[in-house]
Structure formats: C-alpha cells, structure tokens
Coordinates of C-alpha atoms in Angstrom, one line a residue:
X13 CA 40.0 -130.1 51.5
X14 CA 38.8 -130.1 47.9
X15 CA 36.9 -126.9 47.2
X16 CA 34.6 -126.7 44.2
X17 CA 34.3 -123.0 43.5
X18 CA 32.1 -120.9 41.2
X19 CA 28.4 -120.4 41.0
X20 CA 26.2 -123.1 39.7
X21 CA 29.0 -125.7 39.5
X22 CA 27.7 -128.8 37.9
X23 CA 29.2 -132.3 38.3
X24 CA 28.9 -134.8 35.4
X25 CA 30.2 -138.3 34.6
X26 CA 27.6 -139.5 37.1
X27 CA 29.6 -138.1 40.1
X28 CA 27.2 -137.3 42.8
X29 CA 27.4 -134.3 45.1
X30 CA 27.7 -136.7 48.1
X31 CA 30.7 -138.4 46.5
X32 CA 32.4 -135.1 46.0
X33 CA 31.7 -134.1 49.5
X34 CA 33.2 -137.4 50.7
X35 CA 36.4 -136.6 48.8
X36 CA 36.6 -133.2 50.4
X37 CA 35.8 -134.5 53.9
X38 CA 38.6 -137.0 53.6
X39 CA 41.0 -134.2 52.9
X40 CA 42.0 -135.8 49.6
X41 CA 43.4 -138.9 51.3
X42 CA 42.5 -138.8 55.0
X43 CA 45.3 -136.3 55.8
X44 CA 46.2 -132.7 55.4
X45 CA 49.2 -134.0 53.5
X46 CA 48.6 -132.2 50.2
X47 CA 49.1 -128.9 52.0
X48 CA 52.2 -130.3 53.6
X49 CA 53.4 -131.5 50.2
X50 CA 52.5 -128.4 48.3
X51 CA 55.3 -126.2 49.5
X52 CA 57.9 -128.9 49.0
X53 CA 57.5 -129.7 45.4
X54 CA 60.0 -127.0 44.2
X55 CA 62.8 -128.6 46.2
X56 CA 62.4 -132.1 44.8
X57 CA 64.3 -131.4 41.6
X58 CA 67.5 -130.5 43.3
X59 CA 70.2 -133.1 43.2
X60 CA 72.7 -134.1 45.9
X61 CA 76.2 -133.5 44.8
X62 CA 78.3 -136.7 44.8
X63 CA 81.2 -136.4 47.3
X64 CA 82.0 -139.9 48.4
X65 CA 80.3 -139.6 51.8
X66 CA 79.7 -142.9 53.5
X67 CA 76.5 -142.0 55.2
X68 CA 73.1 -142.4 53.5
X69 CA 71.3 -141.0 56.5
X70 CA 71.7 -139.2 59.8
X71 CA 70.0 -139.4 63.2
X72 CA 70.5 -136.3 65.5
X73 CA 69.8 -136.7 69.2
X74 CA 69.2 -133.2 70.6
X75 CA 69.5 -133.0 74.4
X76 CA 67.5 -129.9 74.9
X77 CA 68.6 -127.8 77.9
X78 CA 72.3 -128.6 77.8
X79 CA 73.8 -131.6 79.6
X80 CA 76.8 -131.1 82.0
X81 CA 80.0 -132.2 80.3
X82 CA 81.6 -133.0 83.6
X83 CA 79.1 -135.8 84.4
X84 CA 78.8 -137.2 80.9
X85 CA 81.5 -137.1 78.2
X86 CA 84.3 -135.2 79.9
X87 CA 84.7 -136.1 83.6
X88 CA 87.2 -134.2 85.7
X89 CA 88.2 -136.6 88.6
X90 CA 91.2 -134.4 89.5
X91 CA 89.2 -131.2 89.8
X92 CA 88.0 -129.7 93.1
X93 CA 84.8 -131.2 94.5
X94 CA 82.7 -128.2 93.5
X95 CA 83.6 -128.9 89.9
X96 CA 83.8 -132.6 89.6
X97 CA 80.5 -133.2 91.5
X98 CA 79.3 -136.5 93.0
X99 CA 79.2 -138.5 89.7
X100 CA 82.6 -140.1 89.2
X101 CA 84.4 -141.4 86.1
X102 CA 83.9 -144.7 84.4
X103 CA 86.6 -146.5 82.5
X104 CA 85.2 -147.4 79.1
X105 CA 86.1 -150.3 76.7
X106 CA 88.7 -148.0 75.2
X107 CA 91.9 -147.7 77.3
X108 CA 92.4 -144.1 78.4
X109 CA 88.9 -142.9 77.7
X110 CA 86.5 -142.2 80.6
X111 CA 82.8 -141.2 80.7
X112 CA 80.6 -140.4 83.6
X113 CA 79.7 -143.4 85.7
X114 CA 76.0 -143.2 84.9
X115 CA 76.7 -144.3 81.3
X116 CA 77.9 -147.9 81.7
X117 CA 76.2 -149.1 78.5
X118 CA 77.7 -146.3 76.4
X119 CA 81.0 -146.9 78.1
X120 CA 80.9 -150.5 76.9
X121 CA 80.4 -149.2 73.4
X122 CA 83.0 -146.4 73.4
X123 CA 84.9 -148.1 70.6
X124 CA 82.0 -147.0 68.4
X125 CA 81.9 -143.4 69.6
X126 CA 83.8 -140.2 68.7
X127 CA 83.7 -137.6 71.4
X128 CA 84.4 -133.9 70.7
X129 CA 85.4 -132.3 74.0
X130 CA 86.2 -128.8 72.9
X131 CA 83.0 -127.6 71.2
X132 CA 82.2 -123.9 71.7
X133 CA 79.4 -121.5 70.7
X134 CA 80.5 -118.6 73.0
X135 CA 76.8 -118.1 73.7
X136 CA 75.0 -118.8 77.0
X137 CA 71.4 -118.4 75.9
X138 CA 69.3 -121.4 75.0
X139 CA 67.6 -119.8 72.0
X140 CA 70.6 -118.2 70.3
X141 CA 73.1 -120.9 71.1
X142 CA 70.6 -123.5 69.9
X143 CA 70.2 -121.6 66.7
X144 CA 74.0 -121.8 66.2
X145 CA 74.2 -125.5 66.9
X146 CA 71.2 -126.3 64.6
X147 CA 72.3 -124.2 61.7
X148 CA 76.0 -123.7 61.9
X149 CA 75.5 -119.9 61.8
X150 CA 75.9 -117.6 64.9
X151 CA 72.8 -115.9 66.1
X152 CA 72.7 -112.1 65.8
X153 CA 73.0 -111.0 68.5
X154 CA 74.6 -113.6 70.8
X155 CA 73.2 -114.4 74.2
X156 CA 69.6 -113.6 73.1
X157 CA 67.2 -115.6 75.2
X158 CA 63.6 -116.2 74.1
X159 CA 64.5 -115.3 70.6
X160 CA 62.1 -116.3 67.8
X161 CA 62.6 -117.3 64.2
X162 CA 62.9 -114.6 61.6
X163 CA 65.3 -112.3 59.8
X164 CA 68.2 -111.9 60.2
X165 CA 68.3 -115.3 61.9
X166 CA 66.7 -117.3 59.2
X167 CA 69.4 -119.7 58.1
X168 CA 68.0 -123.2 57.3
X169 CA 68.8 -125.9 59.8
X170 CA 70.7 -129.1 58.8
X171 CA 67.6 -131.0 58.2
X172 CA 66.2 -128.4 55.8
X173 CA 69.4 -128.3 53.8
X174 CA 69.3 -132.1 53.5
X175 CA 65.6 -131.9 52.5
X176 CA 66.4 -129.4 49.8
X177 CA 69.4 -131.2 48.4
X178 CA 68.9 -134.9 49.0
X179 CA 65.6 -136.4 47.9
X180 CA 63.9 -139.0 50.1
X181 CA 64.6 -142.7 49.3
X182 CA 60.9 -143.5 49.8
X183 CA 57.4 -142.0 50.0
X184 CA 58.4 -140.5 53.4
X185 CA 59.9 -137.0 53.6
X186 CA 63.7 -136.5 53.5
X187 CA 63.9 -134.9 56.9
X188 CA 61.8 -135.4 60.0
X189 CA 61.6 -133.9 63.6
X190 CA 60.0 -135.6 66.5
X191 CA 58.4 -136.0 69.0
X192 CA 57.9 -132.2 69.4
X193 CA 59.5 -128.9 68.6
X194 CA 61.9 -127.1 71.0
X195 CA 60.6 -124.2 73.1
X196 CA 61.4 -122.2 76.2
X197 CA 59.4 -122.0 79.4
X198 CA 57.6 -118.9 78.2
X199 CA 56.5 -120.9 75.1
X200 CA 58.8 -119.1 72.7
X201 CA 60.0 -121.3 69.8
X202 CA 63.7 -121.4 69.2
X203 CA 65.0 -120.2 65.8
X204 CA 66.9 -122.6 63.7
X205 CA 64.3 -125.4 63.7
X206 CA 62.8 -124.6 60.3
X207 CA 63.9 -124.1 56.7
X208 CA 64.4 -120.4 57.1
X209 CA 65.0 -118.6 53.8
X210 CA 64.7 -121.9 51.8
X211 CA 60.9 -121.8 52.5
X212 CA 58.4 -124.3 53.6
X213 CA 59.2 -126.5 50.6
X214 CA 62.4 -127.7 52.4
X215 CA 61.1 -127.6 56.0
X216 CA 61.7 -130.8 58.0
X217 CA 58.3 -132.4 58.8
X218 CA 57.4 -132.1 62.5
X219 CA 55.6 -135.1 63.9
X220 CA 54.1 -134.4 67.3
X221 CA 53.8 -137.7 69.1
X222 CA 54.2 -139.6 72.3
X223 CA 55.6 -142.9 71.1
X224 CA 55.9 -144.4 74.6
X225 CA 52.1 -144.0 75.1
X226 CA 49.9 -147.1 74.7
X227 CA 47.7 -145.4 72.1
X228 CA 50.6 -143.9 70.1
X229 CA 49.9 -142.9 66.6
X230 CA 50.8 -140.2 64.1
X231 CA 47.6 -138.3 63.3
X232 CA 48.9 -137.1 60.0
X233 CA 49.4 -140.7 58.9
X234 CA 46.3 -142.2 60.3
X235 CA 43.1 -142.8 58.2
X236 CA 39.8 -141.9 59.9
X237 CA 38.3 -144.9 61.5
X238 CA 35.7 -145.3 58.8
X239 CA 38.2 -145.2 56.0
X240 CA 40.0 -148.4 55.1
X241 CA 42.8 -148.6 52.6
X242 CA 40.5 -150.0 49.9
X243 CA 38.0 -147.1 50.5
X244 CA 41.0 -144.7 50.2
X245 CA 41.7 -146.2 46.8
X246 CA 38.1 -145.7 45.7
X247 CA 38.1 -142.1 46.8
X248 CA 41.4 -141.5 45.1
X249 CA 39.8 -142.9 41.9
X250 CA 36.9 -140.5 42.4
X251 CA 39.2 -137.6 42.8
X252 CA 40.8 -138.5 39.5
X253 CA 37.4 -138.4 37.8
X254 CA 36.7 -135.0 39.3
X255 CA 40.0 -133.7 38.0
X256 CA 39.1 -134.8 34.5
X257 CA 36.0 -132.6 34.7
X258 CA 38.0 -129.5 35.6
X259 CA 40.1 -129.5 32.4
X260 CA 39.2 -125.9 31.8
X261 CA 41.4 -125.0 34.8
X262 CA 44.5 -126.5 33.3
X263 CA 45.6 -123.2 31.6
X264 CA 46.3 -121.8 35.1
X265 CA 48.7 -124.6 35.9
X266 CA 47.1 -125.1 39.3
X267 CA 45.5 -128.4 38.6
X268 CA 48.6 -130.2 37.4
X269 CA 50.4 -129.1 40.5
X270 CA 47.5 -130.0 42.7
X271 CA 47.3 -133.5 41.1
X272 CA 50.9 -134.2 41.8
X273 CA 50.5 -133.3 45.4
X274 CA 47.5 -135.5 45.8
X275 CA 49.3 -138.4 44.1
X276 CA 52.2 -138.1 46.5
X277 CA 49.8 -137.9 49.5
X278 CA 47.9 -140.9 48.3
X279 CA 51.1 -142.9 47.7
X280 CA 52.4 -142.0 51.1
X281 CA 49.3 -143.0 52.9
X282 CA 48.7 -146.2 50.8
X283 CA 52.4 -147.3 51.1
X284 CA 52.8 -150.3 53.4
X285 CA 56.4 -149.3 54.0
X286 CA 55.5 -145.7 55.1
X287 CA 52.7 -146.9 57.3
X288 CA 54.8 -149.7 58.8
X289 CA 57.6 -147.3 59.8
X290 CA 55.4 -145.8 62.5
X291 CA 54.1 -149.2 63.8
X292 CA 56.2 -149.6 66.9
X293 CA 54.3 -152.6 68.1
X294 CA 56.0 -154.5 65.3
X295 CA 59.2 -154.4 67.5
X296 CA 59.6 -157.1 70.1
X297 CA 59.1 -156.3 73.8
X298 CA 62.8 -157.0 74.3
X299 CA 63.9 -154.4 71.7
X300 CA 61.5 -151.8 73.1
X301 CA 62.7 -152.5 76.6
X302 CA 66.3 -151.9 75.6
X303 CA 65.5 -148.4 74.4
X304 CA 63.7 -147.6 77.7
X305 CA 59.9 -146.9 77.9
X306 CA 60.4 -143.2 77.9
X307 CA 59.2 -140.7 75.3
X308 CA 62.9 -140.1 74.3
X309 CA 63.8 -143.8 74.2
X310 CA 60.8 -144.8 72.0
X311 CA 61.4 -141.7 69.8
X312 CA 65.0 -143.0 69.2
X313 CA 63.6 -146.4 68.2
X314 CA 61.1 -144.7 65.9
X315 CA 64.0 -142.7 64.4
X316 CA 65.7 -146.0 63.5
X317 CA 62.6 -147.3 61.8
X318 CA 62.2 -144.1 59.8
X319 CA 65.8 -144.3 58.6
X320 CA 65.3 -147.9 57.6
X321 CA 62.2 -146.7 55.7
X322 CA 64.2 -144.2 53.7
X323 CA 64.2 -140.9 55.6
X324 CA 67.5 -139.1 55.2
X325 CA 67.6 -137.2 58.5
X326 CA 65.7 -137.6 61.7
X327 CA 66.1 -135.2 64.6
X328 CA 65.0 -136.5 67.9
X329 CA 64.4 -133.7 70.4
X330 CA 64.5 -134.5 74.1
X331 CA 60.8 -134.7 75.2
X332 CA 59.5 -131.8 77.3
X333 CA 56.4 -133.0 79.1
X334 CA 54.0 -131.1 81.2
X335 CA 55.5 -132.5 84.4
X336 CA 58.9 -131.0 83.8
X337 CA 60.0 -128.7 86.7
X338 CA 59.9 -125.1 85.5
X339 CA 63.2 -124.2 87.3
X340 CA 65.1 -127.1 85.6
X341 CA 63.2 -128.5 82.6
X342 CA 64.8 -131.3 80.5
X343 CA 68.6 -131.0 80.7
X344 CA 68.5 -127.4 82.0
X345 CA 69.8 -128.5 85.4
X346 CA 69.8 -125.2 87.4
X347 CA 68.7 -127.1 90.5
X348 CA 69.3 -130.5 92.0
X349 CA 71.4 -131.6 89.1
X350 CA 72.8 -134.8 90.5
X351 CA 69.4 -136.2 91.5
X352 CA 67.9 -135.4 88.1
X353 CA 70.9 -136.9 86.2
X354 CA 70.6 -140.1 88.2
X355 CA 66.8 -140.5 88.2
X356 CA 65.5 -138.8 85.1
X357 CA 68.1 -137.9 82.5
X358 CA 71.1 -140.1 82.0
X359 CA 69.5 -143.6 82.3
X360 CA 67.2 -143.1 79.3
X361 CA 70.0 -141.5 77.3
X362 CA 72.4 -144.4 78.1
X363 CA 69.7 -147.0 77.2
X364 CA 68.4 -145.4 74.0
X365 CA 71.8 -144.4 72.5
X366 CA 73.4 -147.7 73.2
X367 CA 70.4 -149.7 71.9
X368 CA 70.5 -147.6 68.7
X369 CA 74.2 -148.3 68.2
X370 CA 73.6 -152.0 68.7
X371 CA 70.6 -152.2 66.4
X372 CA 72.3 -150.2 63.6
X373 CA 75.4 -152.4 64.0
X374 CA 73.5 -155.7 64.0
X375 CA 71.5 -154.6 60.9
X376 CA 74.6 -153.6 59.0
X377 CA 73.5 -149.9 59.0
X378 CA 76.0 -148.2 61.3
X379 CA 78.6 -147.5 58.6
X380 CA 75.9 -145.8 56.5
X381 CA 74.1 -144.0 59.3
X382 CA 75.7 -141.0 61.1
X383 CA 74.5 -140.5 64.6
X384 CA 75.1 -137.2 66.3
X385 CA 74.3 -136.5 70.0
X386 CA 74.5 -132.8 70.8
X387 CA 72.8 -129.9 72.6
X388 CA 72.8 -126.1 72.6
X389 CA 75.6 -125.8 75.2
X390 CA 77.1 -127.3 78.4
X391 CA 77.0 -126.4 82.0
X392 CA 79.2 -124.1 84.2
X393 CA 82.3 -125.6 85.8
X394 CA 81.1 -124.9 89.4
X395 CA 77.8 -125.7 91.0
X396 CA 75.6 -122.9 92.0
X397 CA 74.0 -122.5 95.5
X398 CA 71.0 -124.6 94.3
X399 CA 73.0 -127.7 93.7
X400 CA 72.8 -127.1 90.0
X401 CA 74.9 -125.8 87.1
X402 CA 74.0 -122.9 84.9
X403 CA 74.4 -122.2 81.1
X404 CA 77.9 -122.5 79.6
X405 CA 78.6 -122.2 75.9
X406 CA 82.4 -121.7 76.2
X407 CA 83.2 -125.4 76.1
X408 CA 81.2 -128.6 76.0
X409 CA 81.1 -132.0 74.5
X410 CA 79.2 -133.7 71.7
X411 CA 79.4 -137.3 70.4
X412 CA 79.2 -138.9 67.0
X413 CA 79.1 -142.5 65.7
X414 CA 78.9 -144.4 62.4
X415 CA 78.5 -142.9 59.0
X416 CA 82.2 -142.6 58.2
X417 CA 83.4 -141.4 61.6
X418 CA 86.1 -143.2 63.5
X419 CA 85.1 -144.8 66.8
X420 CA 87.0 -145.1 70.0
X421 CA 88.6 -141.6 69.8
X422 CA 88.4 -138.3 71.6
X423 CA 89.1 -135.1 69.6
X424 CA 90.0 -131.9 71.4
X425 CA 90.2 -131.3 75.1
X426 CA 88.9 -128.8 77.7
X427 CA 91.0 -127.4 80.5
X428 CA 91.3 -129.0 83.9
X429 CA 88.0 -127.5 85.1
X430 CA 86.0 -128.1 81.9
X431 CA 85.7 -124.4 81.5
X432 CA 87.4 -123.5 78.2
X433 CA 88.9 -125.3 75.2
X434 CA 92.5 -126.4 75.7
X435 CA 93.1 -127.7 72.2
X436 CA 91.1 -128.9 69.2
X437 CA 88.5 -126.1 69.3
X438 CA 85.4 -127.0 67.3
X439 CA 82.7 -124.5 66.2
X440 CA 79.2 -125.4 65.2
X441 CA 80.0 -124.6 61.5
X442 CA 82.7 -127.3 61.6
X443 CA 80.1 -129.8 62.9
X444 CA 77.6 -128.9 60.1
X445 CA 80.4 -129.1 57.5
X446 CA 81.3 -132.6 58.8
X447 CA 77.7 -133.8 58.9
X448 CA 77.2 -132.6 55.3
X449 CA 80.5 -134.2 54.2
X450 CA 79.5 -137.6 55.7
X451 CA 76.2 -137.3 53.8
X452 CA 78.0 -136.6 50.5
X453 CA 77.5 -132.8 50.4
X454 CA 80.5 -130.6 50.2
X455 CA 80.5 -127.5 52.4
X456 CA 80.7 -125.3 49.3
X457 CA 77.5 -126.7 47.8
X458 CA 75.3 -123.8 47.1
X459 CA 71.7 -123.0 48.0
X460 CA 69.8 -119.9 47.1
X461 CA 68.2 -117.4 49.5
X462 CA 64.9 -115.6 49.0
X463 CA 66.6 -113.0 46.7
X464 CA 68.1 -115.7 44.6
X465 CA 71.6 -115.2 45.8
X466 CA 73.9 -118.3 46.0
X467 CA 75.2 -119.2 49.4
X468 CA 77.4 -122.1 50.5
X469 CA 75.7 -124.5 53.0
X470 CA 78.5 -124.3 55.6
X471 CA 81.4 -122.0 56.3
X472 CA 83.1 -124.5 58.6
X473 CA 86.0 -126.9 58.1
X474 CA 85.4 -130.6 57.9
X475 CA 86.9 -132.4 60.9
X476 CA 89.0 -134.8 58.8
X477 CA 90.8 -136.0 62.0
X478 CA 87.8 -137.9 63.1
X479 CA 86.9 -139.5 59.7
X480 CA 87.6 -143.1 59.0

C-alpha cells in the first residue's frame, strides 16, 4: 500500500485525493508484489559463474513423506515376502533395469532416466532429513522431528542459491515453490525451505494454489475484478506523477528503491508472458489429462509452463490436502501402504512425471531442463504390523532426467533387502553439487552469510559418472 505520511500533506499537479487512495487500494499494481520484490533487489546484481552446464532450468519433484524404494525405483523380487511386498517388478525399456510394476509409463521411458539407488541421509526424521535433502547440509542434530527453521539450521535451499546467483530470464522470479509449503501433522514447517542466511531477497516465491481446481488462479498475480490491464496502466502513470511530487524524499534513497520495486511489480503484472504462464486452460484437454487431474499432476504441468516462461527453478511439493489420513499422509505410508500406493500415490506420479518427460522432449527442452524427483528419505525394508513401512534414511532412491544427465542408467546399489548402500553411496551434498554443476554453478562458488563470511554453495562431489 502507498502511504502518504506527514501532517497536512498536500497533493498538487491536479492529483485528487481519491486518485491517490485508488493507487493505495490497488496495492501499487493490484498485488502485494512490491513487498515481495523489495527484499530481493539486493540479489539481482549477482552473476552466475559460467561453468559449461547444459541446463538452463530445473524442476524438482518433491515426494513429501518418503516413497518406498522397494515399490518404485529399486524392487527386490528375490527378497523375502515381508520385504518385497505385493508390488512386483516391471521390466523397463532398458534391458536389465526394473522399476515397480505400478510405474508402466515411467518404465517405458527409462531410457531418459538416471536412478540413484544408494542415496543416504542417515536421518529418520522428516524435518531434519528433509532439511538435508533440500539444502545439502546435515541438520544439527540428526533425527530431529518437528524441527523449525532457524539458526544453526539456516542454510539456504537449492532454489534460494539459484535465486541469488542466477537472475530470472523473464519478469517472473528465478525460483518458485508450489502448490504449498511442506509441513508436519502438527503444523510445524520444515527447515530448509527458505533462503536461510541469504535473507528474503533470495527466497523462492511460494505460490499457494490448487491448479486442479476449476477456479484455479494465483491470487498474487490476479488483478481485482474491477481493474483491467488498461486501468492498471493508468494507475501506474498516476503513481509516477505522485512520485514526482515527493522529490524531497530522494535524499533518503528510499524513493528510488521504491520506484524500482513498483516498476518490477507493474512489469510482472502487465507482462502477457508472465500472466499466460499461469493460464492452464491454454493447455489442451489431452495434455491436461496426461498429467492427471490431481493437484500434483497439474502442479507439474504448471511447473513446465513456468520453466518455459523463464523461471530458473520450480520445486513442486506433493500436495497435502485436508483429506490426507493423519496416520499416513502423502507418501508417509505407515499404514496400508500397498493400497495407498495403488490407489492414491503412484498413478499420479507415473502420469505426471512421464508426461513432463514427453512434453520437454517434444518441445526440445529436455536437454536444457534438469528434472529431479526426490524425497526426504525412503521406507524400512520390512513391513510393520499395520501393513506399512516406517521412516528409513539409511538408503533410498532418487531419479534425475535431462539437463546434461545420462538416461537409461542406474548409479549405485542397495543391498539385497534395500536396507543399506552396497556401492555408489550418494549423500545429499553430492546431489546439490550435481544440480548446481548442471546449472552452470561450480560447487566452490561462494555466497556470503549474514556476517559477510564467504561460504561455498556445496561441499559435495559432482556425480560425474551420471553426466552425459
């Protein structure tokens, strides 16, 4: 909101009080965007080091809760029944590679996928293990459930680092999260979802939305019903006239900064490209059907549109709706795992991930878009007495595609029970180092903490074995 402060403030240049109030009511462009933009200005001057990375952008699919490796990317058909479960293996289009049988579409596209089967955090708590996966830094202490953001666990997540170092290619922000943040049953918000010590200037924008809903829209990017784009332009002009009257404030430096934020907010809202990115009805019914009409599926489709519109990194979190069972929300399959995998979880993943691969490939974007499908951990080798599996950070699988990563390969292996790494151990810091490398950022690129100390963005090793 525009605030006109000071006693007896007078407006001249024939600007009426009503006009000024209209500017304020509009929030300076119909949004709260200037406040969102204000904290990010300082990061826009940083430059991305050239490193020869093939990827221009990245889509992260985060399967909140932790999918079972045994029923997805690392089936164990020779293991005892209490380990292998009811979901059998599926032969993929790559000889010798098997996935779980509930993923036929992804199995038919295994030649585009790189599976890491020996990922480990050594942490069995959602909050702290999730922090490790999202930032590449272990939480202090490990196994800390319902942990919240804050020192000493304030390392910026991957999106924040990208936001700080790689300017957006459009009016849209560099990094985006959708359709909601990640939280535990008690409502606690996981650490590792924000910019940490980099500050709000680098924080990935969070768009809370339900893109599968008939009335889907992003409130932050929607004009009030009575404000058309031409009226927006008129009010933007009015704001410029007001700013001219406040020249005496220029010595504080506030007004120049304020003007730049307002200009960016106006450009964003008025940009047809930015507005069109959120317009899912522009996609054909056939395309939307392929992604599945679930909140996750349509969020993945929205991520593809945002990448096309110039966003550098989009993190799609698995949608946690109000109807999720409290004893097994999302992928946290403590009870009745097989039923939930068959009816709720794997079909939307299989549809959305495979549709994303097809669309990126057909549009010539797969080589320059890195896709990473991961979670905070996996599940225990054996089923519990509630027909579910519990938390397991000792070994699990993640999958990558495109963006300079080789397809049709498996890196690393778990033991015969899918309990521990057998070879090719991968830590979260190696994953972040590899993501940054693919995006053209070397792991030793430096950022500064709140005290001005220089720190490298990742302490991991790039997984060069999986690079094309």
